[in-house]
Coordinates of C-alpha atoms and ligand atoms in Angstrom, one line a residue:
M1 CA 69.8 111.8 90.9
C2 CA 70.2 115.0 93.1
G3 CA 70.8 118.3 91.4
I4 CA 72.8 121.2 92.8
V5 CA 72.8 124.8 92.0
G6 CA 74.5 127.8 93.5
Y7 CA 74.7 131.5 92.8
I8 CA 76.7 134.5 93.9
G9 CA 76.5 137.8 92.1
N10 CA 74.5 141.1 92.2
E11 CA 71.1 139.7 91.2
E12 CA 68.4 138.3 93.5
A13 CA 69.4 134.7 94.0
V14 CA 66.0 133.0 94.5
P15 CA 64.9 133.2 90.8
V16 CA 68.3 132.2 89.6
L17 CA 68.2 129.0 91.9
I18 CA 64.7 128.0 91.0
N19 CA 65.4 128.6 87.5
G20 CA 68.7 126.3 87.8
L21 CA 66.7 123.6 89.6
R22 CA 64.1 123.6 86.9
K23 CA 66.7 123.0 84.4
L24 CA 67.9 119.9 86.5
E25 CA 64.3 118.5 86.8
Y26 CA 65.1 115.9 84.1
R27 CA 67.5 114.2 86.5
G28 CA 64.6 113.1 88.5
Y29 CA 63.8 114.3 92.2
D30 CA 61.3 114.0 95.0
S31 CA 61.8 117.1 96.9
A32 CA 63.6 120.7 96.6
G33 CA 65.0 123.4 98.7
I34 CA 67.0 126.5 98.8
A35 CA 69.1 128.5 101.2
V36 CA 69.7 132.3 100.6
L37 CA 72.1 134.6 102.4
G38 CA 71.1 138.3 102.5
G39 CA 70.2 141.1 105.0
Q40 CA 68.1 138.8 107.1
G41 CA 70.9 136.1 107.6
L42 CA 70.8 132.7 106.2
L43 CA 67.3 131.5 105.4
V44 CA 66.4 128.0 104.3
R45 CA 63.2 126.9 102.6
K46 CA 62.5 123.3 101.5
S47 CA 59.6 120.9 100.8
K48 CA 58.7 117.5 99.7
G49 CA 57.3 117.2 96.2
V50 CA 57.8 118.9 92.9
L51 CA 59.5 122.3 92.4
K52 CA 56.2 124.0 92.1
V53 CA 55.4 123.1 95.7
L54 CA 58.5 124.8 96.9
E55 CA 57.7 127.8 94.7
E56 CA 54.2 128.2 96.2
K57 CA 55.8 128.0 99.7
I58 CA 58.3 130.8 99.0
G59 CA 56.1 132.8 96.6
E60 CA 54.8 135.4 99.1
E61 CA 58.1 135.9 101.0
S62 CA 60.0 136.2 97.7
A63 CA 57.7 138.8 96.4
S64 CA 57.6 140.8 99.6
G65 CA 61.4 140.8 99.8
S66 CA 61.5 139.1 103.0
L67 CA 63.4 136.2 101.4
S68 CA 66.1 137.9 99.7
G69 CA 69.9 137.9 99.0
S70 CA 72.4 137.8 96.3
M71 CA 73.9 134.4 97.1
G72 CA 72.5 131.1 97.7
I73 CA 72.4 127.3 97.1
G74 CA 69.7 125.1 95.9
H75 CA 68.9 121.3 95.5
T76 CA 66.6 118.8 94.1
R77 CA 66.7 115.5 96.1
W78 CA 66.4 111.9 94.9
A79 CA 66.0 110.2 98.2
T80 CA 68.6 107.7 99.3
H81 CA 69.0 107.8 103.0
G82 CA 65.6 108.6 104.4
E83 CA 62.1 109.0 102.8
P84 CA 61.2 112.0 100.8
S85 CA 60.0 114.6 103.3
D86 CA 60.5 118.3 104.2
S87 CA 62.9 117.4 106.9
N88 CA 65.1 115.1 104.7
S89 CA 65.2 117.8 101.8
H90 CA 68.3 119.8 101.4
P91 CA 69.8 122.2 102.3
H92 CA 70.9 120.9 105.8
T93 CA 72.3 123.1 108.4
D94 CA 74.4 123.0 111.5
V95 CA 72.6 123.2 114.8
A96 CA 72.5 127.0 114.9
G97 CA 71.4 127.3 111.3
K98 CA 74.5 129.4 110.2
I99 CA 76.0 126.9 107.8
A100 CA 74.0 125.4 104.9
V101 CA 75.0 122.4 102.8
V102 CA 73.6 120.8 99.6
H103 CA 75.0 117.4 98.7
N104 CA 74.9 114.9 95.9
G105 CA 76.4 111.5 96.5
I106 CA 76.7 109.0 99.4
I107 CA 78.6 109.4 102.7
E108 CA 79.5 105.9 103.4
N109 CA 80.7 106.4 107.0
H110 CA 77.8 108.6 108.0
A111 CA 76.6 106.3 110.6
K112 CA 79.9 106.4 112.4
L113 CA 80.2 110.1 112.0
K114 CA 76.7 110.6 113.4
A115 CA 77.5 108.6 116.5
W116 CA 80.7 110.6 116.9
L117 CA 78.9 114.0 116.6
E118 CA 75.9 112.8 118.9
D119 CA 78.7 111.9 121.5
H120 CA 79.7 115.6 121.0
G121 CA 76.2 116.8 121.9
V122 CA 74.9 117.3 118.4
G123 CA 71.2 116.7 117.7
F124 CA 70.0 115.5 114.3
R125 CA 66.8 116.6 112.4
S126 CA 66.9 114.4 109.5
E127 CA 67.6 110.9 108.5
T128 CA 70.0 111.8 105.8
D129 CA 73.6 111.1 105.5
T130 CA 74.1 114.7 104.4
E131 CA 73.4 116.4 107.7
V132 CA 76.6 115.0 109.2
I133 CA 78.5 117.3 106.8
A134 CA 76.9 120.6 108.0
H135 CA 77.5 119.5 111.7
L136 CA 81.2 118.4 110.8
I137 CA 81.9 121.8 109.1
D138 CA 80.5 123.6 112.1
F139 CA 82.6 121.4 114.5
H140 CA 85.8 122.6 112.6
Y141 CA 84.7 126.1 112.0
N142 CA 87.0 128.8 113.6
G143 CA 86.3 131.8 111.6
D144 CA 87.5 130.4 108.3
L145 CA 84.9 128.4 106.2
L146 CA 87.4 127.0 103.7
Q147 CA 89.7 125.7 106.5
A148 CA 86.6 124.2 108.3
V149 CA 85.5 122.4 105.0
L150 CA 89.0 121.0 104.3
E151 CA 89.1 119.6 107.8
A152 CA 85.6 118.1 107.4
L153 CA 86.5 116.5 104.1
K154 CA 89.3 114.5 105.8
R155 CA 86.7 112.7 107.7
L156 CA 84.3 111.9 105.0
E157 CA 84.4 108.6 103.2
G158 CA 82.2 108.1 99.9
S159 CA 81.1 110.3 97.2
Y160 CA 80.0 113.9 97.2
A161 CA 79.4 117.1 95.3
L162 CA 78.9 120.0 97.8
G163 CA 77.8 123.5 97.9
I164 CA 78.3 125.3 101.1
I165 CA 77.5 128.7 102.4
C166 CA 78.0 130.2 105.9
E167 CA 76.3 133.4 107.5
S168 CA 79.6 134.4 109.1
D169 CA 81.4 134.1 105.8
P170 CA 79.0 136.0 103.6
D171 CA 80.7 136.6 100.4
R172 CA 81.7 133.2 99.2
I173 CA 80.3 129.8 98.2
I174 CA 82.5 126.7 98.7
A175 CA 82.0 123.8 96.2
V176 CA 83.9 120.6 96.3
R177 CA 83.5 117.2 94.6
K178 CA 84.6 113.7 94.7
E179 CA 83.1 111.1 92.4
S180 CA 79.8 113.2 91.9
P181 CA 79.6 115.7 89.2
L182 CA 80.0 119.6 89.8
V183 CA 80.5 122.3 87.2
I184 CA 81.5 125.9 88.0
G185 CA 79.9 128.6 85.7
A186 CA 82.0 131.7 85.3
G187 CA 79.8 134.8 84.6
K188 CA 80.5 138.5 84.6
G189 CA 80.3 139.8 88.1
E190 CA 78.6 136.5 89.1
N191 CA 79.6 132.9 89.4
L192 CA 77.5 129.7 89.7
I193 CA 77.8 126.1 90.5
A194 CA 75.6 123.2 89.1
S195 CA 75.6 119.5 89.0
D196 CA 75.1 119.8 85.2
V197 CA 75.6 122.2 82.5
P198 CA 71.9 122.8 81.6
A199 CA 71.5 124.8 84.7
L200 CA 74.2 127.2 83.7
L201 CA 73.5 127.8 80.1
E202 CA 71.2 130.8 80.5
Y203 CA 73.9 132.6 82.4
T204 CA 77.2 131.5 81.0
R205 CA 78.8 129.0 78.7
D206 CA 82.4 129.4 80.3
V207 CA 82.7 126.7 82.8
Y208 CA 85.3 125.0 85.0
Y209 CA 84.9 121.2 85.4
L210 CA 86.0 120.3 89.0
E211 CA 88.3 117.2 89.3
D212 CA 88.0 114.7 92.2
R213 CA 88.8 116.4 95.6
E214 CA 89.2 119.8 94.0
V215 CA 87.8 122.8 95.9
A216 CA 86.5 125.9 94.3
V217 CA 85.7 129.1 96.2
L218 CA 83.4 131.4 94.4
Y219 CA 83.3 135.1 94.9
R220 CA 81.2 137.5 93.0
D221 CA 84.2 138.6 90.8
R222 CA 86.4 135.5 90.7
V223 CA 86.7 131.9 91.4
E224 CA 89.8 130.3 93.3
F225 CA 90.7 126.6 93.2
Y226 CA 92.4 124.5 95.7
N227 CA 93.5 120.8 96.1
G228 CA 92.4 118.7 98.9
E229 CA 95.2 119.9 100.9
G230 CA 94.3 123.6 100.6
Q231 CA 97.1 124.4 98.2
S232 CA 95.9 126.8 95.5
A233 CA 95.6 125.3 91.9
A234 CA 95.3 126.6 88.3
K235 CA 92.3 125.5 86.2
E236 CA 91.4 125.9 82.6
L237 CA 88.3 127.5 81.5
S238 CA 86.2 125.4 78.9
H239 CA 83.6 126.7 76.7
V240 CA 80.2 124.8 76.2
D241 CA 78.8 124.7 72.7
W242 CA 76.0 122.1 73.3
D243 CA 72.3 123.2 73.0
A244 CA 70.1 122.8 75.9
S245 CA 68.8 119.4 75.0
A246 CA 72.3 118.0 74.4
A247 CA 73.3 119.5 77.8
E248 CA 70.6 117.5 79.6
K249 CA 72.0 114.4 78.3
G250 CA 75.4 115.3 79.4
G251 CA 76.5 115.6 75.9
Y252 CA 75.3 112.1 74.8
E253 CA 72.9 111.9 72.1
H254 CA 70.3 110.0 74.1
F255 CA 69.4 109.4 77.7
M256 CA 69.8 105.7 77.0
L257 CA 73.4 105.9 75.9
K258 CA 74.1 108.3 78.9
E259 CA 72.5 105.6 81.3
I260 CA 74.6 102.8 79.7
H261 CA 77.7 105.0 80.5
E262 CA 76.5 105.5 84.0
Q263 CA 76.8 101.8 84.8
P264 CA 80.4 101.8 86.3
K265 CA 79.4 104.5 88.8
A266 CA 76.0 103.0 89.5
L267 CA 77.5 99.7 90.3
T268 CA 80.1 101.1 92.5
D269 CA 77.5 103.1 94.4
T270 CA 75.3 100.0 94.8
L271 CA 78.0 97.9 96.1
R272 CA 79.7 100.4 98.3
A273 CA 76.4 101.1 100.1
R274 CA 76.4 97.4 101.3
I275 CA 80.1 96.6 102.0
K276 CA 81.8 96.8 105.3
T277 CA 85.4 97.6 104.6
Y278 CA 86.8 97.7 108.1
A279 CA 88.7 94.4 109.1
A280 CA 87.9 91.6 106.4
K281 CA 85.4 92.8 103.9
S282 CA 81.9 91.7 104.5
I283 CA 78.5 92.3 103.2
N284 CA 76.4 94.7 105.4
L285 CA 72.7 93.7 105.1
E286 CA 72.1 94.3 108.9
E287 CA 71.5 98.1 108.1
I288 CA 68.4 97.1 106.1
G289 CA 67.1 94.7 108.9
F290 CA 68.4 91.4 107.5
D291 CA 69.4 88.9 110.0
A292 CA 70.4 85.1 110.0
S293 CA 66.8 84.1 110.2
W294 CA 66.2 85.1 106.6
A295 CA 68.7 82.6 105.4
K296 CA 66.8 79.9 107.1
A297 CA 64.2 80.0 104.3
G298 CA 63.1 76.8 102.7
R299 CA 62.9 78.4 99.3
V300 CA 63.4 81.8 97.7
V301 CA 60.9 83.0 95.2
I302 CA 61.9 86.0 93.0
C303 CA 59.0 87.8 91.3
A304 CA 59.1 90.5 88.7
C305 CA 58.3 91.8 85.3
G306 CA 60.3 92.4 82.0
T307 CA 63.9 93.3 82.5
A308 CA 63.5 93.0 86.3
W309 CA 62.2 89.4 85.8
H310 CA 65.5 88.8 83.8
A311 CA 67.4 90.0 86.8
G312 CA 65.4 87.6 88.9
T313 CA 66.3 84.8 86.5
I314 CA 69.9 85.4 86.9
G315 CA 69.1 85.6 90.7
K316 CA 67.7 82.1 90.6
Y317 CA 71.0 80.8 89.1
A318 CA 73.0 82.8 91.6
F319 CA 71.1 81.6 94.7
E320 CA 71.3 77.9 93.6
H321 CA 75.0 78.4 92.9
F322 CA 76.2 80.4 95.9
A323 CA 73.6 79.5 98.6
R324 CA 72.3 75.9 97.4
I325 CA 68.7 77.0 98.2
P326 CA 65.8 76.1 95.9
T327 CA 64.9 79.2 94.0
D328 CA 62.1 80.1 91.6
A329 CA 62.1 83.1 89.3
E330 CA 58.5 84.0 88.7
I331 CA 56.8 86.4 86.1
A332 CA 54.5 88.6 88.3
S333 CA 51.8 88.7 85.8
E334 CA 51.5 84.8 85.7
Y335 CA 52.2 84.4 89.3
R336 CA 49.3 86.6 90.4
Y337 CA 46.7 84.5 88.4
R338 CA 48.1 81.1 89.1
N339 CA 47.3 78.9 92.1
P340 CA 50.9 78.6 93.4
I341 CA 51.9 76.6 96.3
H342 CA 52.9 78.8 99.2
D343 CA 54.9 77.9 102.3
P344 CA 55.3 80.6 105.1
A345 CA 58.9 79.7 105.2
D346 CA 59.3 81.1 101.7
I347 CA 61.4 84.4 101.2
F348 CA 60.1 86.5 98.4
I349 CA 62.4 88.9 96.5
I350 CA 60.4 91.5 94.5
I351 CA 62.5 93.4 92.0
S352 CA 61.3 96.5 90.4
Q353 CA 63.0 99.5 89.1
S354 CA 60.1 101.9 89.6
G355 CA 58.6 100.0 92.6
E356 CA 55.1 100.7 91.2
T357 CA 54.6 98.0 88.5
A358 CA 50.9 96.8 89.0
D359 CA 51.6 93.1 88.5
T360 CA 54.6 93.1 90.6
L361 CA 52.7 94.9 93.4
A362 CA 49.8 92.3 93.2
A363 CA 52.2 89.4 93.4
M364 CA 53.9 90.8 96.4
R365 CA 50.5 91.4 98.1
M366 CA 49.6 87.8 97.4
A367 CA 52.8 86.3 98.8
R368 CA 52.4 88.6 101.9
K369 CA 48.8 87.3 102.3
A370 CA 50.2 83.8 102.3
G371 CA 52.6 84.8 105.1
A372 CA 55.8 85.1 103.2
R373 CA 58.6 87.6 104.2
I374 CA 59.4 90.0 101.5
I375 CA 62.7 91.8 100.4
A376 CA 62.3 94.6 97.8
I377 CA 64.9 95.5 95.3
T378 CA 64.0 98.8 93.9
N379 CA 65.4 102.1 92.6
V380 CA 62.8 104.4 94.1
V381 CA 62.9 105.4 97.8
G382 CA 59.4 105.7 99.1
S383 CA 57.8 103.8 96.2
T384 CA 54.8 101.5 97.0
L385 CA 57.1 98.4 96.9
A386 CA 59.7 99.9 99.3
R387 CA 56.7 101.0 101.7
E388 CA 55.1 97.6 101.7
A389 CA 58.1 95.2 101.7
D390 CA 59.7 94.0 105.0
L391 CA 63.1 94.9 103.8
V392 CA 64.4 97.2 101.1
M393 CA 67.6 97.0 99.4
Y394 CA 68.0 100.0 97.1
T395 CA 69.8 100.0 93.6
W396 CA 71.8 103.3 93.7
A397 CA 71.3 103.8 89.8
G398 CA 69.7 107.2 90.1
P399 CA 66.8 108.0 88.1
E400 CA 66.5 106.1 84.8
I401 CA 64.8 108.2 82.2
A402 CA 65.2 106.1 78.9
V403 CA 62.3 103.7 78.7
A404 CA 64.6 100.7 78.1
S405 CA 66.2 99.7 81.4
T406 CA 69.9 99.4 81.5
K407 CA 71.7 100.7 84.6
A408 CA 68.7 99.6 86.7
F409 CA 69.2 96.0 85.5
T410 CA 72.9 95.8 86.2
T411 CA 72.4 97.4 89.7
Q412 CA 69.4 94.9 90.3
L413 CA 72.0 92.2 89.5
M414 CA 74.5 93.7 92.0
C415 CA 71.9 93.5 94.8
V416 CA 70.8 90.0 93.9
Y417 CA 74.5 88.8 94.1
L418 CA 75.0 90.4 97.3
I419 CA 72.0 88.9 99.0
A420 CA 72.8 85.5 97.4
L421 CA 76.4 85.5 98.6
Q422 CA 75.2 86.5 102.2
F423 CA 72.7 83.6 102.1
G424 CA 75.7 81.4 101.0
L425 CA 77.8 82.5 103.9
L426 CA 75.0 82.2 106.6
R427 CA 74.0 78.7 105.1
G428 CA 77.7 77.6 105.1
T429 CA 77.9 77.0 101.4
I430 CA 80.6 79.4 100.9
T431 CA 83.4 80.3 103.4
E432 CA 84.5 83.7 104.6
T433 CA 87.6 83.4 102.4
E434 CA 85.5 82.6 99.4
L435 CA 83.2 85.6 100.2
N436 CA 86.1 87.8 100.3
G437 CA 87.1 86.7 96.9
Y438 CA 83.8 87.2 95.5
I439 CA 83.5 90.7 97.0
G440 CA 86.8 91.5 95.4
A441 CA 85.4 90.3 92.0
L442 CA 82.4 92.4 92.4
E443 CA 84.4 95.4 93.2
Q444 CA 86.4 94.9 89.9
L445 CA 83.2 94.9 87.8
A446 CA 82.7 98.6 87.5
G447 CA 86.3 99.0 86.1
H448 CA 85.6 96.1 83.7
A449 CA 82.2 97.7 82.6
A450 CA 84.2 101.0 81.9
A451 CA 86.7 99.0 79.9
I452 CA 83.8 97.5 77.8
L453 CA 82.4 101.0 77.3
A454 CA 85.7 102.3 76.1
D455 CA 85.5 99.8 73.2
K456 CA 82.0 100.9 72.2
E457 CA 83.1 102.1 68.8
N458 CA 83.7 98.4 67.9
I459 CA 80.1 97.6 68.7
Q460 CA 78.8 100.6 66.9
R461 CA 80.7 99.5 63.7
F462 CA 79.4 96.1 64.0
A463 CA 75.8 97.5 64.5
S464 CA 76.3 99.8 61.4
R465 CA 76.8 96.5 59.2
Q466 CA 74.2 94.4 61.0
F467 CA 71.3 96.7 62.1
N468 CA 68.9 95.6 59.4
K469 CA 68.9 91.7 60.0
S470 CA 65.3 90.5 59.8
K471 CA 65.9 88.1 62.7
V472 CA 68.3 88.2 65.6
F473 CA 68.6 85.2 68.0
F474 CA 70.6 85.5 71.2
M475 CA 71.6 82.1 72.8
G476 CA 73.5 80.9 75.8
R477 CA 73.6 78.5 78.7
L478 CA 73.1 79.0 82.3
F479 CA 73.8 82.7 83.3
D480 CA 74.3 83.4 79.6
Y481 CA 70.8 82.2 78.6
A482 CA 69.3 84.7 81.1
V483 CA 71.6 87.4 79.6
S484 CA 70.3 86.3 76.2
L485 CA 66.6 86.9 77.4
E486 CA 67.5 90.5 78.3
S487 CA 69.5 91.2 75.3
A488 CA 66.7 90.1 72.9
L489 CA 64.1 92.3 74.9
K490 CA 66.5 95.2 74.7
L491 CA 66.9 94.8 70.9
K492 CA 63.3 94.2 70.2
E493 CA 61.9 97.1 72.4
I494 CA 64.0 100.0 71.0
S495 CA 65.1 98.7 67.3
Y496 CA 61.8 96.8 66.6
T497 CA 64.0 94.1 65.3
H498 CA 62.4 90.6 65.7
S499 CA 64.6 89.0 68.2
E500 CA 64.3 86.0 70.5
A501 CA 66.4 84.3 73.0
F502 CA 67.1 80.5 73.3
A503 CA 68.8 78.2 75.8
A504 CA 71.4 77.0 73.3
G505 CA 70.7 73.4 74.2
E506 CA 67.1 74.0 73.1
L507 CA 68.1 74.9 69.6
K508 CA 67.7 71.6 68.1
H509 CA 64.3 70.9 69.8
G510 CA 62.7 73.5 67.5
P511 CA 64.2 77.0 67.0
I512 CA 66.9 76.0 64.6
A513 CA 64.1 75.6 62.0
L514 CA 64.0 79.5 62.0
V515 CA 67.7 79.9 61.2
D516 CA 68.6 80.8 57.7
T517 CA 70.9 83.3 55.9
S518 CA 68.9 86.3 57.0
T519 CA 69.6 85.5 60.7
L520 CA 72.2 86.8 63.1
V521 CA 72.8 84.7 66.0
V522 CA 74.6 86.2 68.9
A523 CA 76.1 83.6 71.1
I524 CA 76.9 84.5 74.7
C525 CA 79.7 82.3 75.9
T526 CA 81.2 83.0 79.3
Q527 CA 80.4 79.7 81.3
S528 CA 83.8 78.1 80.9
A529 CA 82.6 74.4 81.5
L530 CA 80.2 74.7 78.5
F531 CA 82.4 76.3 75.8
D532 CA 82.6 73.1 73.8
K533 CA 78.9 72.8 73.8
M534 CA 78.5 76.4 72.7
D535 CA 81.1 75.9 70.0
S536 CA 78.9 73.1 68.5
N537 CA 75.8 75.3 68.7
I538 CA 77.5 78.0 66.8
K539 CA 78.7 75.5 64.1
E540 CA 75.1 74.3 63.8
V541 CA 73.7 77.7 63.1
K542 CA 76.7 78.7 60.8
A543 CA 75.9 75.5 58.8
R544 CA 72.4 77.1 58.2
G545 CA 73.8 80.2 56.8
A546 CA 73.5 82.5 60.0
A547 CA 75.8 85.3 60.6
T548 CA 77.3 84.8 64.2
L549 CA 78.7 87.1 66.9
V550 CA 80.3 85.6 70.1
I551 CA 80.6 87.5 73.4
T552 CA 83.3 85.9 75.4
Y553 CA 86.3 86.6 77.7
E554 CA 89.3 88.4 76.3
D555 CA 91.6 85.4 76.9
V556 CA 89.4 82.8 75.3
A557 CA 90.6 81.5 71.9
C558 CA 88.3 78.6 71.4
F559 CA 85.7 80.6 69.2
D560 CA 88.2 82.3 67.1
K561 CA 87.8 79.8 64.2
T562 CA 84.0 79.6 64.5
A563 CA 82.7 83.0 65.0
D564 CA 82.4 85.7 62.3
E565 CA 82.9 88.3 65.0
I566 CA 83.9 88.4 68.6
F567 CA 83.3 91.0 71.3
R568 CA 85.5 90.4 74.3
I569 CA 84.9 91.3 77.8
P570 CA 87.3 91.3 80.8
R571 CA 87.5 88.0 82.8
T572 CA 85.6 87.7 86.0
C573 CA 84.3 84.6 87.7
D574 CA 81.6 82.9 85.5
P575 CA 78.4 83.5 87.7
L576 CA 79.2 87.3 87.8
T577 CA 79.5 87.8 84.0
P578 CA 75.9 88.9 83.4
I579 CA 76.7 92.4 84.7
L580 CA 79.5 92.5 81.9
S581 CA 78.1 90.6 79.0
V582 CA 74.9 92.4 78.8
I583 CA 76.6 95.8 78.1
P584 CA 77.7 95.0 74.6
C585 CA 74.1 93.9 73.8
Q586 CA 72.7 97.1 75.3
L587 CA 75.2 99.0 73.1
Y588 CA 74.3 96.9 70.1
A589 CA 70.5 97.4 70.6
Y590 CA 71.1 101.1 71.1
Y591 CA 73.1 101.5 68.0
C592 CA 70.7 99.5 65.8
A593 CA 67.9 101.7 67.0
V594 CA 69.9 104.8 66.0
Q595 CA 70.9 103.2 62.6
R596 CA 67.1 102.6 61.9
G597 CA 66.4 106.3 62.6
L598 CA 64.5 105.4 65.7
D599 CA 64.4 107.3 69.1
P600 CA 65.8 104.7 71.6
D601 CA 64.7 106.8 74.6
K602 CA 61.0 106.7 73.6
P603 CA 60.1 103.4 71.9
R604 CA 56.6 103.0 70.4
N605 CA 53.8 101.7 72.6
L606 CA 56.0 101.4 75.7
A607 CA 55.8 103.4 79.1
K608 CA 58.5 103.6 81.6
S609 CA 56.3 102.6 84.6
V610 CA 53.5 100.1 83.9
T611 CA 51.2 101.0 86.8
V612 CA 48.1 99.5 85.2
E613 CA 47.5 95.9 83.9
Ligands
LIG701 C1 62.5 96.8 79.5 C2 61.9 97.5 80.7 C3 60.7 96.7 81.4 C4 60.7 96.8 82.9 C5 59.4 96.3 83.4 C6 59.3 96.3 84.8 O1 63.7 97.7 79.3 O2 62.3 98.4 81.2 O3 60.6 95.4 80.9 O4 61.7 96.1 83.4 O5 58.3 97.0 82.9 O6 59.5 97.6 85.4 P1 59.8 97.8 86.9 O7 61.2 97.3 87.0 O8 59.8 99.3 87.1 O9 59.0 97.0 87.7

């Protein structure tokens, strides 16, 4: 996730900016840059790679004083629009190089704005959505930077945290945010901006948290605040007591908990990137190169490992349900050594958070050799998977630092649903009206996820009673079975509890022999047509002494008498529930690990990216 810093004061800005960026490295990034305003005017230096590359680039200039100034902005970029490269790195400037902008977020209407600016003679130097902002501010600049920014903001759709400086307005930094974080640090004779508190702690613990659409104007000796209409606004100063490590985690105890909480935003970002909102809502996959020919496939094969394979398993159900197309979900490590039957008319969907998993890449290359066309779903721009696939659909989850995948999984699901729905529309298995209804349901999921998270104390209380079970089994049918697989994996990998997932109908074909009074059975029950069947399964395990937890919709009463405990989730249409029903299971796994005194961010024997076999 991009990181922003900014400084205005009486010290040299370069070391402060570099230091701040280093404190934001934990957010993940692929390039870095700074803009400094001093006697030599506005100077921008940026480069692909880690911060050290940038430091080496500016080392001599900075030591000799030729890159000097007491105000500036800096940025670490996590690529979204355009590959990691020097030219796509931030800051971006207007054509004359007099206005510099750093940005975290997504400008949804950037393509429209870019076309409009090009019609006005503006030449672009990067593939980023951010560059339009610098040109727009310049377009409106008439001697007053604040006014120009306010005018430019009126044209921007999407999310942004921005730091802006201008050579002809040399004594202030303008900062603004909408749906992306930005904090203002209030120092003595100096003020700062940052995406996150860790970058500020060395300078000040007094901060202002910007609200959506608020604008801050930072001078050396004061900070002024305005609302989006340019009217001045009062703001309360907050004092931060966190230590540096808590600050990196945004005040959460662990990255995993932070990432679980980031899901509403990650879901919104992933969906927004792919929805056309003008006229009737529709799915925009043309931008990634998808056309009707893809939906003519004879079969879809989804290939992945671990959690990503669970997303693929849900994908199989979704493709069958929405698009009525034969679909297989394959474990990449099995697939690559099998002798599978290929058809050049197959479409392969390869899912990988990192885009670097060895087995997944091997399976992709095998499919490619057999002539299949390949869609990648990944979280990492410029990853091997992204480079080698025919089409790439990015999950907009931001970097996932905890080893156990959470927000990558739910955003993978969002991508899978969007592709399956578009296949359905093109294959005539769903109508435009139905598609509109499903898009509406997808749009509501972020709010529903936030509602589940707001109830997390309930799950924490449950975990504090049930964290020491020797066996935990998850069961469900259809989409709920696939969520059971993911929930059992989450629990075993971070809490080391023996957990398994069963298709509930399989119970009596063997697994029920394991059920006794030391067992907790979690029944995921969101497939309305199968509630009766699930109720019978719950009764069967209860009769053998198991404790039972049911996860179902808030308005379903049919498990009230059977289950020992019920977690309720907001209602959505049944095929879309995995994005919601997995959240209580992620939280349960997290709290079990914490109760057992384990570090959920770094489970034993596991690595975040499995780049070797
Ligand atoms: C589990 C987990 C792993 C990964 C798997 C694939 O929480 O994170 O099972 O899902 O190693 O990794 P990617 O998605 O990077 O290919």
